[in-house]
Amino acid sequence: MRALNSPLEVGVRALVLLAASFPQPLDLAQLVYLDYAMLHSGEMDGPPSVHPSLPASPGELAMKRQLLEQGLVVLMRAGLADVQADDGGLMYRASEEGPGFLDLLEAPYVIALRERAQWALAFHYGAPADSRAPMDNITQQWMDTFGSRLPRREGNDD
């Protein structure tokens, strides 16, 4: 069993975000970005980060989508989240039981996540927004740090 980024842990993080945005649903792209912002808030001029800052942290974005999909499945099976389709695609929302379940969790990690989720939603999603621009900024930061170290492919004229 994975201790970090298991479907259960990622599901709890997703539930924290969904409960903080309740009743407003979030799509998967928003959850990916908000999960990153919640964990690495200190890198975004927010409260101290919950997870340590590592040079490759922006590289997490490549894995987050699949991990969050697995975590959302856990939440939906437990009846803590719902999914609905609309014109924009699939939207996720905490169920009526989701926020109450979180209230039962008293671990300092969950308390810190809940504080950062409120900050991330207020700072980055005060109004419905496109999550691609902030994610592009994170990816660009990663490329600025590591791009010169990546092997160049033949035929690349950049």
PDB file of C-alpha atoms in Angstrom:
ATOM      1  CA  MET A   1       0.000   0.000   0.000  1.00  0.00           C
ATOM      2  CA  ARG A   2       1.273   3.457  -0.914  1.00  0.00           C
ATOM      3  CA  ALA A   3       1.535   5.801   2.031  1.00  0.00           C
ATOM      4  CA  LEU A   4       1.694   8.952  -0.091  1.00  0.00           C
ATOM      5  CA  ASN A   5      -0.693   9.754  -2.907  1.00  0.00           C
ATOM      6  CA  SER A   6      -2.771   6.639  -2.375  1.00  0.00           C
ATOM      7  CA  PRO A   7      -6.315   6.819  -3.782  1.00  0.00           C
ATOM      8  CA  LEU A   8      -7.569   7.241  -0.209  1.00  0.00           C
ATOM      9  CA  GLU A   9      -5.261  10.174   0.605  1.00  0.00           C
ATOM     10  CA  VAL A  10      -5.893  11.885  -2.731  1.00  0.00           C
ATOM     11  CA  GLY A  11      -9.614  11.252  -2.278  1.00  0.00           C
ATOM     12  CA  VAL A  12      -9.552  12.988   1.111  1.00  0.00           C
ATOM     13  CA  ARG A  13      -7.717  15.943  -0.436  1.00  0.00           C
ATOM     14  CA  ALA A  14     -10.313  16.100  -3.237  1.00  0.00           C
ATOM     15  CA  LEU A  15     -13.105  15.935  -0.670  1.00  0.00           C
ATOM     16  CA  VAL A  16     -11.541  18.829   1.238  1.00  0.00           C
ATOM     17  CA  LEU A  17     -11.638  20.905  -1.956  1.00  0.00           C
ATOM     18  CA  LEU A  18     -15.150  19.798  -2.904  1.00  0.00           C
ATOM     19  CA  ALA A  19     -16.448  20.527   0.599  1.00  0.00           C
ATOM     20  CA  ALA A  20     -14.808  23.963   0.563  1.00  0.00           C
ATOM     21  CA  SER A  21     -16.465  24.795  -2.760  1.00  0.00           C
ATOM     22  CA  PHE A  22     -19.839  23.203  -1.822  1.00  0.00           C
ATOM     23  CA  PRO A  23     -22.372  23.508  -3.419  1.00  0.00           C
ATOM     24  CA  GLN A  24     -20.346  24.781  -6.409  1.00  0.00           C
ATOM     25  CA  PRO A  25     -19.014  21.785  -8.401  1.00  0.00           C
ATOM     26  CA  LEU A  26     -15.461  21.562  -9.728  1.00  0.00           C
ATOM     27  CA  ASP A  27     -14.152  19.844 -12.834  1.00  0.00           C
ATOM     28  CA  LEU A  28     -11.061  17.659 -12.921  1.00  0.00           C
ATOM     29  CA  ALA A  29      -8.791  20.404 -14.282  1.00  0.00           C
ATOM     30  CA  GLN A  30      -9.823  22.707 -11.436  1.00  0.00           C
ATOM     31  CA  LEU A  31      -9.227  19.939  -8.899  1.00  0.00           C
ATOM     32  CA  VAL A  32      -5.739  19.270 -10.317  1.00  0.00           C
ATOM     33  CA  TYR A  33      -4.743  22.900 -10.012  1.00  0.00           C
ATOM     34  CA  LEU A  34      -6.408  23.486  -6.656  1.00  0.00           C
ATOM     35  CA  ASP A  35      -4.817  20.337  -5.196  1.00  0.00           C
ATOM     36  CA  TYR A  36      -1.409  21.656  -6.235  1.00  0.00           C
ATOM     37  CA  ALA A  37      -2.191  25.126  -4.854  1.00  0.00           C
ATOM     38  CA  MET A  38      -3.459  23.633  -1.584  1.00  0.00           C
ATOM     39  CA  LEU A  39      -0.311  21.536  -1.082  1.00  0.00           C
ATOM     40  CA  HIS A  40       2.204  24.147  -2.279  1.00  0.00           C
ATOM     41  CA  SER A  41       0.490  27.352  -1.159  1.00  0.00           C
ATOM     42  CA  GLY A  42       3.757  28.872   0.071  1.00  0.00           C
ATOM     43  CA  GLU A  43       5.102  28.848  -3.491  1.00  0.00           C
ATOM     44  CA  MET A  44       2.074  30.908  -4.549  1.00  0.00           C
ATOM     45  CA  ASP A  45       2.399  33.671  -1.951  1.00  0.00           C
ATOM     46  CA  GLY A  46      -0.124  31.959   0.306  1.00  0.00           C
ATOM     47  CA  PRO A  47       0.104  30.355   3.730  1.00  0.00           C
ATOM     48  CA  PRO A  48       3.007  27.976   4.425  1.00  0.00           C
ATOM     49  CA  SER A  49       2.926  24.897   2.199  1.00  0.00           C
ATOM     50  CA  VAL A  50       1.544  21.660   3.603  1.00  0.00           C
ATOM     51  CA  HIS A  51       4.045  19.594   1.587  1.00  0.00           C
ATOM     52  CA  PRO A  52       7.737  20.469   1.354  1.00  0.00           C
ATOM     53  CA  SER A  53       8.910  22.505  -1.603  1.00  0.00           C
ATOM     54  CA  LEU A  54      10.971  20.424  -3.981  1.00  0.00           C
ATOM     55  CA  PRO A  55      12.499  21.568  -7.264  1.00  0.00           C
ATOM     56  CA  ALA A  56      10.398  19.049  -9.192  1.00  0.00           C
ATOM     57  CA  SER A  57       7.087  19.895  -7.453  1.00  0.00           C
ATOM     58  CA  PRO A  58       5.541  21.325 -10.644  1.00  0.00           C
ATOM     59  CA  GLY A  59       6.187  17.938 -12.265  1.00  0.00           C
ATOM     60  CA  GLU A  60       3.432  16.582 -10.013  1.00  0.00           C
ATOM     61  CA  LEU A  61       0.851  18.014 -12.385  1.00  0.00           C
ATOM     62  CA  ALA A  62       1.570  15.235 -14.862  1.00  0.00           C
ATOM     63  CA  MET A  63       0.516  12.592 -12.328  1.00  0.00           C
ATOM     64  CA  LYS A  64      -2.239  14.417 -10.457  1.00  0.00           C
ATOM     65  CA  ARG A  65      -5.013  13.891 -12.987  1.00  0.00           C
ATOM     66  CA  GLN A  66      -4.876  10.096 -12.804  1.00  0.00           C
ATOM     67  CA  LEU A  67      -4.423  10.124  -9.026  1.00  0.00           C
ATOM     68  CA  LEU A  68      -7.393  12.452  -8.579  1.00  0.00           C
ATOM     69  CA  GLU A  69      -9.567  10.287 -10.829  1.00  0.00           C
ATOM     70  CA  GLN A  70      -8.750   7.306  -8.584  1.00  0.00           C
ATOM     71  CA  GLY A  71      -9.447   9.350  -5.455  1.00  0.00           C
ATOM     72  CA  LEU A  72     -12.786  10.545  -6.829  1.00  0.00           C
ATOM     73  CA  VAL A  73     -13.820   6.938  -7.474  1.00  0.00           C
ATOM     74  CA  VAL A  74     -13.124   6.171  -3.802  1.00  0.00           C
ATOM     75  CA  LEU A  75     -15.257   9.160  -2.741  1.00  0.00           C
ATOM     76  CA  MET A  76     -18.157   8.252  -5.004  1.00  0.00           C
ATOM     77  CA  ARG A  77     -18.143   4.614  -3.873  1.00  0.00           C
ATOM     78  CA  ALA A  78     -18.294   5.825  -0.281  1.00  0.00           C
ATOM     79  CA  GLY A  79     -21.160   8.205  -1.088  1.00  0.00           C
ATOM     80  CA  LEU A  80     -19.086  11.274  -0.192  1.00  0.00           C
ATOM     81  CA  ALA A  81     -19.064  12.851  -3.667  1.00  0.00           C
ATOM     82  CA  ASP A  82     -21.262  12.945  -6.743  1.00  0.00           C
ATOM     83  CA  VAL A  83     -20.560  13.455 -10.429  1.00  0.00           C
ATOM     84  CA  GLN A  84     -22.796  15.145 -12.943  1.00  0.00           C
ATOM     85  CA  ALA A  85     -22.443  15.862 -16.652  1.00  0.00           C
ATOM     86  CA  ASP A  86     -23.136  19.308 -18.015  1.00  0.00           C
ATOM     87  CA  ASP A  87     -22.217  21.225 -21.166  1.00  0.00           C
ATOM     88  CA  GLY A  88     -18.649  21.673 -19.898  1.00  0.00           C
ATOM     89  CA  GLY A  89     -18.074  17.988 -19.099  1.00  0.00           C
ATOM     90  CA  LEU A  90     -17.998  16.091 -15.838  1.00  0.00           C
ATOM     91  CA  MET A  91     -18.394  18.130 -12.682  1.00  0.00           C
ATOM     92  CA  TYR A  92     -17.744  16.823  -9.159  1.00  0.00           C
ATOM     93  CA  ARG A  93     -19.446  17.951  -5.987  1.00  0.00           C
ATOM     94  CA  ALA A  94     -19.319  16.867  -2.369  1.00  0.00           C
ATOM     95  CA  SER A  95     -22.434  14.928  -1.410  1.00  0.00           C
ATOM     96  CA  GLU A  96     -24.522  16.044   1.558  1.00  0.00           C
ATOM     97  CA  GLU A  97     -22.501  13.586   3.704  1.00  0.00           C
ATOM     98  CA  GLY A  98     -19.059  14.777   2.490  1.00  0.00           C
ATOM     99  CA  PRO A  99     -18.584  17.871   4.674  1.00  0.00           C
ATOM    100  CA  GLY A 100     -19.903  16.004   7.734  1.00  0.00           C
ATOM    101  CA  PHE A 101     -17.379  13.228   7.171  1.00  0.00           C
ATOM    102  CA  LEU A 102     -14.562  15.775   7.080  1.00  0.00           C
ATOM    103  CA  ASP A 103     -15.783  17.241  10.370  1.00  0.00           C
ATOM    104  CA  LEU A 104     -14.998  13.873  11.978  1.00  0.00           C
ATOM    105  CA  LEU A 105     -11.337  14.034  10.895  1.00  0.00           C
ATOM    106  CA  GLU A 106      -9.267  15.899  13.465  1.00  0.00           C
ATOM    107  CA  ALA A 107      -5.747  15.170  12.187  1.00  0.00           C
ATOM    108  CA  PRO A 108      -3.536  18.276  11.931  1.00  0.00           C
ATOM    109  CA  TYR A 109      -2.899  17.391   8.260  1.00  0.00           C
ATOM    110  CA  VAL A 110      -6.621  17.560   7.441  1.00  0.00           C
ATOM    111  CA  ILE A 111      -7.016  20.806   9.398  1.00  0.00           C
ATOM    112  CA  ALA A 112      -4.113  22.332   7.424  1.00  0.00           C
ATOM    113  CA  LEU A 113      -5.618  21.087   4.154  1.00  0.00           C
ATOM    114  CA  ARG A 114      -8.974  22.665   4.992  1.00  0.00           C
ATOM    115  CA  GLU A 115      -7.334  26.024   5.726  1.00  0.00           C
ATOM    116  CA  ARG A 116      -5.332  25.916   2.465  1.00  0.00           C
ATOM    117  CA  ALA A 117      -8.392  24.826   0.472  1.00  0.00           C
ATOM    118  CA  GLN A 118     -10.297  27.905   1.663  1.00  0.00           C
ATOM    119  CA  TRP A 119      -7.333  30.079   0.696  1.00  0.00           C
ATOM    120  CA  ALA A 120      -6.901  28.415  -2.723  1.00  0.00           C
ATOM    121  CA  LEU A 121     -10.570  28.765  -3.596  1.00  0.00           C
ATOM    122  CA  ALA A 122     -10.766  32.388  -2.422  1.00  0.00           C
ATOM    123  CA  PHE A 123      -7.506  33.433  -4.043  1.00  0.00           C
ATOM    124  CA  HIS A 124      -7.650  31.468  -7.277  1.00  0.00           C
ATOM    125  CA  TYR A 125     -11.346  30.807  -7.817  1.00  0.00           C
ATOM    126  CA  GLY A 126     -13.248  33.743  -6.373  1.00  0.00           C
ATOM    127  CA  ALA A 127     -15.245  33.584  -9.588  1.00  0.00           C
ATOM    128  CA  PRO A 128     -15.451  30.687 -12.022  1.00  0.00           C
ATOM    129  CA  ALA A 129     -12.130  30.708 -13.829  1.00  0.00           C
ATOM    130  CA  ASP A 130     -10.193  28.839 -16.437  1.00  0.00           C
ATOM    131  CA  SER A 131      -7.610  26.692 -14.664  1.00  0.00           C
ATOM    132  CA  ARG A 132      -5.301  26.373 -17.671  1.00  0.00           C
ATOM    133  CA  ALA A 133      -3.501  29.717 -17.212  1.00  0.00           C
ATOM    134  CA  PRO A 134      -2.338  29.067 -13.620  1.00  0.00           C
ATOM    135  CA  MET A 135      -1.326  25.512 -14.567  1.00  0.00           C
ATOM    136  CA  ASP A 136       0.642  26.898 -17.527  1.00  0.00           C
ATOM    137  CA  ASN A 137       2.476  29.197 -15.093  1.00  0.00           C
ATOM    138  CA  ILE A 138       3.408  26.239 -12.887  1.00  0.00           C
ATOM    139  CA  THR A 139       4.594  24.242 -15.887  1.00  0.00           C
ATOM    140  CA  GLN A 140       6.600  27.216 -17.166  1.00  0.00           C
ATOM    141  CA  GLN A 141       8.282  27.530 -13.765  1.00  0.00           C
ATOM    142  CA  TRP A 142       9.272  23.869 -14.004  1.00  0.00           C
ATOM    143  CA  MET A 143      10.578  24.332 -17.561  1.00  0.00           C
ATOM    144  CA  ASP A 144      12.571  27.403 -16.525  1.00  0.00           C
ATOM    145  CA  THR A 145      14.181  25.356 -13.763  1.00  0.00           C
ATOM    146  CA  PHE A 146      14.770  22.087 -15.601  1.00  0.00           C
ATOM    147  CA  GLY A 147      14.368  22.812 -19.316  1.00  0.00           C
ATOM    148  CA  SER A 148      18.053  23.383 -19.938  1.00  0.00           C
ATOM    149  CA  ARG A 149      18.847  20.032 -18.314  1.00  0.00           C
ATOM    150  CA  LEU A 150      16.473  18.007 -20.475  1.00  0.00           C
ATOM    151  CA  PRO A 151      18.083  16.071 -23.315  1.00  0.00           C
ATOM    152  CA  ARG A 152      17.386  17.604 -26.687  1.00  0.00           C
ATOM    153  CA  ARG A 153      15.770  15.434 -29.322  1.00  0.00           C
ATOM    154  CA  GLU A 154      17.383  15.231 -32.714  1.00  0.00           C
ATOM    155  CA  GLY A 155      15.619  17.349 -35.286  1.00  0.00           C
ATOM    156  CA  ASN A 156      14.556  19.879 -32.655  1.00  0.00           C
ATOM    157  CA  ASP A 157      15.470  23.291 -34.109  1.00  0.00           C
ATOM    158  CA  ASP A 158      14.524  25.387 -31.047  1.00  0.00           C
TER     159      ASP A 158
END
